[in-house]
Structures are given as C-alpha cells and as structure tokens.
Amino acid sequence: MRLASVNVALPREVAYRGRRVWTGIYKEPVRGRVHAGFLNLEGDRQADLRVHGGRDKALYAYDRDNSRFWEERLRREMPPGQFGENLTVEGMKENEVHIGDRYRIGSALVEVSEPRAPCFKLGVKMESPAFLKDFLESGRTGFYLRVIEEGDVGAGDVIETVSRDPAGVTVLDATRLLFSRDEDVDVASRALEIASLSVGLRRAVSERLARIAP
C-alpha cells in the first residue's frame, strides 16, 4: 500500500444553480511533507462542520483504482483530489479495508472510522447531481480516517498495517448496510462490536439493526 498524493484546499465559494455554495472539496496536490493533525491536514479545512470534519472525519482517503474506474466509465480525467480526498492511496480497496483498522502513514497513526456518505457538493464538483447515486451504488466510496497520533505524511509514503479490527466489517460492508437495502443482520451485529465505532455510525447501525432484526 502506498500514499500516491496528498491533497488540500481551503473553503471557497462556487456558483451552483444560481446560488453560491461554500465548499472545501476542490483539493489540489501538494509537495513535500504535510502535518496530519487530529482535525485535518495542514493547509486544509472543511467548509460545513455540521457534516464534515471533526475527529472522526479528520482525513478522507480514496483509492487510485477507483479514480481509474471513473475515468473509464465517464471518459474524463480524474486527477488526485478530484473526489475531495486528502489522501489518494493505492492498494486500499473498500472490500479489503475494515472499519477500525489502523495504519501507519509516514509518522502519523490513523484509524479507519467510516465510509463516505457524499453530500450534494460531490455532485457540484462532478458537474452532475446524479453522480451521487452512481457513487454510492458502486461501493467505491473511499473512507474517513481519524488521526490517533499526529505526524507528517507525504506522497510516496509506504502505508503499513498496524492492526486489523477483529470484527472484520469492511468499508464496503458498512456502505451497503447503511445505504442499500442490504439486510445483513450479521454485519450489523459485528459492526456494533467495533470498539472504536464512531457515535454517529453506531447510532445509524443500531437504528438499521432495529429495523432488520427478526
């Protein structure tokens, strides 16, 4: 596994359907070492803190293979940062990475916290509101990371596995559980066993389990 690019942006206003939207999704690659703090990367900020940011969503990672998938499907270039990701990674697919897994990237220790639930601003960036549906249905959502130990990261860093969560709930499992009609009681039950499960995700999984449990 490898860190291919580090991407940051400060919030800015963009025009969308006759109004102005404040967003931090327009990430651009940066060179050199970048400090990964508990809330964000140095030089990066989230716009709407009601739904973005915080300790559980300090960083957003997206696999380069996913970008290539969308390049082929949409026939357009998807450069690093296109999906609003802070970390463009290689070798970290949603069906292999688990919620609660820990990784060492550079000198930072990070933990997988949640799959991404895209807001309308991804549609703004992709110039297609309908893209949100395709994005979720593909399962190629990427995932959020909480920073356990602050440190510096940079393009080219090897990503080392520190620990794998024993519950074994992949990012793809969590995405399907939360955003599809998947009624997998076993996955929901195992998700609630994850010690580091975020408050928001625990609430969502508990509500889902209450609806699908026999």
One Martini backbone bead per residue (centre of mass of N, CA, C, O) as a GRO file, in nm:
protein
  214
    1MET     BB    1   0.100   0.034   0.017
    2ARG     BB    2   0.021   0.380  -0.094
    3LEU     BB    3   0.104   0.722  -0.119
    4ALA     BB    4   0.032   0.930  -0.394
    5SER     BB    5  -0.136   1.178  -0.251
    6VAL     BB    6  -0.159   1.517  -0.132
    7ASN     BB    7  -0.465   1.701  -0.038
    8VAL     BB    8  -0.573   2.049  -0.050
    9ALA     BB    9  -0.809   2.299   0.102
   10LEU     BB   10  -0.986   2.586   0.098
   11PRO     BB   11  -1.255   2.742   0.125
   12ARG     BB   12  -1.508   2.811  -0.131
   13GLU     BB   13  -1.678   2.975  -0.381
   14VAL     BB   14  -1.956   2.852  -0.580
   15ALA     BB   15  -2.147   2.801  -0.851
   16TYR     BB   16  -2.505   2.688  -0.801
   17ARG     BB   17  -2.797   2.723  -0.928
   18GLY     BB   18  -2.786   3.049  -0.859
   19ARG     BB   19  -2.572   2.996  -0.630
   20ARG     BB   20  -2.375   2.995  -0.337
   21VAL     BB   21  -2.104   2.773  -0.251
   22TRP     BB   22  -1.949   2.631   0.033
   23THR     BB   23  -1.623   2.474  -0.025
   24GLY     BB   24  -1.357   2.196   0.017
   25ILE     BB   25  -1.337   1.996  -0.254
   26TYR     BB   26  -1.091   2.156  -0.404
   27LYS     BB   27  -0.838   1.969  -0.437
   28GLU     BB   28  -0.472   1.984  -0.410
   29PRO     BB   29  -0.168   1.905  -0.468
   30VAL     BB   30   0.120   1.845  -0.255
   31ARG     BB   31   0.435   1.898  -0.151
   32GLY     BB   32   0.582   1.718   0.065
   33ARG     BB   33   0.539   1.765   0.394
   34VAL     BB   34   0.247   1.690   0.600
   35HIS     BB   35   0.045   1.773   0.856
   36ALA     BB   36  -0.130   1.547   1.074
   37GLY     BB   37  -0.404   1.614   1.244
   38PHE     BB   38  -0.687   1.567   1.436
   39LEU     BB   39  -0.866   1.752   1.206
   40ASN     BB   40  -0.624   1.793   0.986
   41LEU     BB   41  -0.455   1.923   0.743
   42GLU     BB   42  -0.225   2.118   0.648
   43GLY     BB   43  -0.413   2.351   0.457
   44ASP     BB   44  -0.691   2.233   0.563
   45ARG     BB   45  -1.055   2.262   0.515
   46GLN     BB   46  -1.377   2.266   0.627
   47ALA     BB   47  -1.688   2.402   0.573
   48ASP     BB   48  -1.915   2.198   0.699
   49LEU     BB   49  -1.920   2.107   1.038
   50ARG     BB   50  -2.188   1.939   1.055
   51VAL     BB   51  -2.069   1.704   0.828
   52HIS     BB   52  -1.768   1.785   0.863
   53GLY     BB   53  -1.526   1.662   1.026
   54GLY     BB   54  -1.349   1.599   1.288
   55ARG     BB   55  -1.214   1.327   1.437
   56ASP     BB   56  -1.371   1.111   1.242
   57LYS     BB   57  -1.299   1.333   0.977
   58ALA     BB   58  -1.002   1.433   0.916
   59LEU     BB   59  -0.976   1.217   0.680
   60TYR     BB   60  -0.966   1.141   0.319
   61ALA     BB   61  -0.980   0.834   0.134
   62TYR     BB   62  -0.864   0.736  -0.206
   63ASP     BB   63  -0.849   0.517  -0.459
   64ARG     BB   64  -0.696   0.502  -0.763
   65ASP     BB   65  -0.874   0.278  -0.890
   66ASN     BB   66  -1.133   0.442  -0.876
   67SER     BB   67  -1.048   0.667  -1.064
   68ARG     BB   68  -1.011   0.481  -1.308
   69PHE     BB   69  -1.299   0.386  -1.326
   70TRP     BB   70  -1.418   0.674  -1.384
   71GLU     BB   71  -1.256   0.734  -1.635
   72GLU     BB   72  -1.381   0.504  -1.807
   73ARG     BB   73  -1.685   0.570  -1.761
   74LEU     BB   74  -1.662   0.906  -1.818
   75ARG     BB   75  -1.429   1.008  -1.999
   76ARG     BB   76  -1.224   1.134  -1.772
   77GLU     BB   77  -1.025   1.303  -1.575
   78MET     BB   78  -0.881   1.193  -1.238
   79PRO     BB   79  -0.733   1.362  -1.029
   80PRO     BB   80  -0.598   1.438  -0.758
   81GLY     BB   81  -0.884   1.536  -0.556
   82GLN     BB   82  -1.157   1.501  -0.717
   83PHE     BB   83  -1.319   1.372  -0.445
   84GLY     BB   84  -1.189   1.529  -0.187
   85GLU     BB   85  -0.924   1.405  -0.120
   86ASN     BB   86  -0.640   1.389   0.083
   87LEU     BB   87  -0.588   1.075   0.009
   88THR     BB   88  -0.412   0.913  -0.236
   89VAL     BB   89  -0.436   0.570  -0.283
   90GLU     BB   90  -0.282   0.235  -0.272
   91GLY     BB   91  -0.431  -0.072  -0.184
   92MET     BB   92  -0.740   0.043  -0.061
   93LYS     BB   93  -1.001  -0.136  -0.055
   94GLU     BB   94  -1.329  -0.165   0.051
   95ASN     BB   95  -1.311  -0.500   0.060
   96GLU     BB   96  -1.039  -0.483   0.273
   97VAL     BB   97  -1.112  -0.257   0.453
   98HIS     BB   98  -1.157  -0.182   0.795
   99ILE     BB   99  -1.325  -0.096   1.051
  100GLY     BB  100  -1.053  -0.006   1.274
  101ASP     BB  101  -0.817   0.013   1.122
  102ARG     BB  102  -0.455   0.044   1.130
  103TYR     BB  103  -0.218   0.304   1.019
  104ARG     BB  104   0.100   0.383   0.879
  105ILE     BB  105   0.175   0.726   0.783
  106GLY     BB  106   0.455   0.782   0.820
  107SER     BB  107   0.416   0.935   1.145
  108ALA     BB  108   0.122   0.852   1.126
  109LEU     BB  109  -0.174   0.749   1.304
  110VAL     BB  110  -0.448   0.562   1.172
  111GLU     BB  111  -0.820   0.530   1.152
  112VAL     BB  112  -1.090   0.368   1.053
  113SER     BB  113  -1.432   0.500   1.064
  114GLU     BB  114  -1.574   0.563   0.767
  115PRO     BB  115  -1.777   0.593   0.527
  116ARG     BB  116  -1.884   0.767   0.263
  117ALA     BB  117  -2.130   1.039   0.262
  118PRO     BB  118  -2.239   1.209   0.015
  119CYS     BB  119  -2.282   1.522  -0.089
  120PHE     BB  120  -2.381   1.759  -0.321
  121LYS     BB  121  -2.081   1.859  -0.377
  122LEU     BB  122  -1.997   1.627  -0.559
  123GLY     BB  123  -2.191   1.707  -0.787
  124VAL     BB  124  -2.062   1.977  -0.836
  125LYS     BB  125  -1.778   1.875  -0.910
  126MET     BB  126  -1.902   1.668  -1.139
  127GLU     BB  127  -2.148   1.804  -1.287
  128SER     BB  128  -2.355   1.582  -1.127
  129PRO     BB  129  -2.612   1.493  -0.928
  130ALA     BB  130  -2.634   1.182  -1.022
  131PHE     BB  131  -2.357   1.074  -0.910
  132LEU     BB  132  -2.426   0.989  -0.620
  133LYS     BB  133  -2.566   0.723  -0.690
  134ASP     BB  134  -2.330   0.588  -0.836
  135PHE     BB  135  -2.127   0.605  -0.607
  136LEU     BB  136  -2.278   0.427  -0.400
  137GLU     BB  137  -2.341   0.175  -0.584
  138SER     BB  138  -2.032   0.104  -0.633
  139GLY     BB  139  -1.861   0.124  -0.343
  140ARG     BB  140  -1.662   0.380  -0.419
  141THR     BB  141  -1.614   0.583  -0.137
  142GLY     BB  142  -1.425   0.545   0.063
  143PHE     BB  143  -1.258   0.693   0.365
  144TYR     BB  144  -1.231   0.764   0.693
  145LEU     BB  145  -1.000   0.931   0.926
  146ARG     BB  146  -0.840   0.900   1.225
  147VAL     BB  147  -0.615   1.057   1.444
  148ILE     BB  148  -0.399   0.918   1.680
  149GLU     BB  149  -0.118   1.022   1.554
  150GLU     BB  150   0.062   1.266   1.491
  151GLY     BB  151   0.199   1.373   1.162
  152ASP     BB  152   0.385   1.307   0.871
  153VAL     BB  153   0.310   1.338   0.519
  154GLY     BB  154   0.375   1.177   0.186
  155ALA     BB  155   0.441   1.124  -0.114
  156GLY     BB  156   0.539   0.769  -0.115
  157ASP     BB  157   0.436   0.646   0.120
  158VAL     BB  158   0.418   0.388   0.318
  159ILE     BB  159   0.157   0.162   0.409
  160GLU     BB  160   0.105   0.037   0.734
  161THR     BB  161   0.002  -0.227   0.911
  162VAL     BB  162  -0.099  -0.248   1.254
  163SER     BB  163  -0.421  -0.322   1.252
  164ARG     BB  164  -0.702  -0.546   1.283
  165ASP     BB  165  -1.023  -0.568   1.305
  166PRO     BB  166  -1.207  -0.834   1.445
  167ALA     BB  167  -1.493  -0.788   1.307
  168GLY     BB  168  -1.467  -0.757   0.983
  169VAL     BB  169  -1.570  -0.471   0.869
  170THR     BB  170  -1.609  -0.335   0.587
  171VAL     BB  171  -1.659  -0.064   0.404
  172LEU     BB  172  -1.861  -0.204   0.216
  173ASP     BB  173  -2.045  -0.318   0.429
  174ALA     BB  174  -2.126  -0.041   0.551
  175THR     BB  175  -2.244   0.082   0.296
  176ARG     BB  176  -2.467  -0.130   0.245
  177LEU     BB  177  -2.606  -0.106   0.519
  178LEU     BB  178  -2.671   0.215   0.497
  179PHE     BB  179  -2.736   0.249   0.148
  180SER     BB  180  -2.911  -0.009   0.132
  181ARG     BB  181  -3.112  -0.316   0.131
  182ASP     BB  182  -2.938  -0.447   0.320
  183GLU     BB  183  -3.006  -0.738   0.563
  184ASP     BB  184  -2.738  -0.777   0.752
  185VAL     BB  185  -2.723  -0.879   1.069
  186ASP     BB  186  -2.430  -0.966   1.108
  187VAL     BB  187  -2.294  -0.701   1.029
  188ALA     BB  188  -2.437  -0.523   1.235
  189SER     BB  189  -2.340  -0.676   1.486
  190ARG     BB  190  -2.033  -0.647   1.431
  191ALA     BB  191  -2.022  -0.339   1.425
  192LEU     BB  192  -2.100  -0.309   1.737
  193GLU     BB  193  -1.806  -0.441   1.822
  194ILE     BB  194  -1.665  -0.183   1.758
  195ALA     BB  195  -1.488   0.011   1.966
  196SER     BB  196  -1.436   0.270   1.749
  197LEU     BB  197  -1.710   0.347   1.693
  198SER     BB  198  -1.885   0.591   1.605
  199VAL     BB  199  -2.153   0.754   1.712
  200GLY     BB  200  -2.299   0.789   1.440
  201LEU     BB  201  -2.262   0.494   1.337
  202ARG     BB  202  -2.390   0.349   1.577
  203ARG     BB  203  -2.668   0.471   1.543
  204ALA     BB  204  -2.723   0.377   1.252
  205VAL     BB  205  -2.687   0.072   1.305
  206SER     BB  206  -2.898   0.041   1.527
  207GLU     BB  207  -3.138   0.130   1.352
  208ARG     BB  208  -3.102  -0.085   1.137
  209LEU     BB  209  -3.125  -0.336   1.320
  210ALA     BB  210  -3.414  -0.274   1.427
  211ARG     BB  211  -3.542  -0.318   1.133
  212ILE     BB  212  -3.406  -0.621   1.054
  213ALA     BB  213  -3.461  -0.770   1.292
  214PRO     BB  214  -3.650  -1.053   1.399
   0.00000   0.00000   0.00000
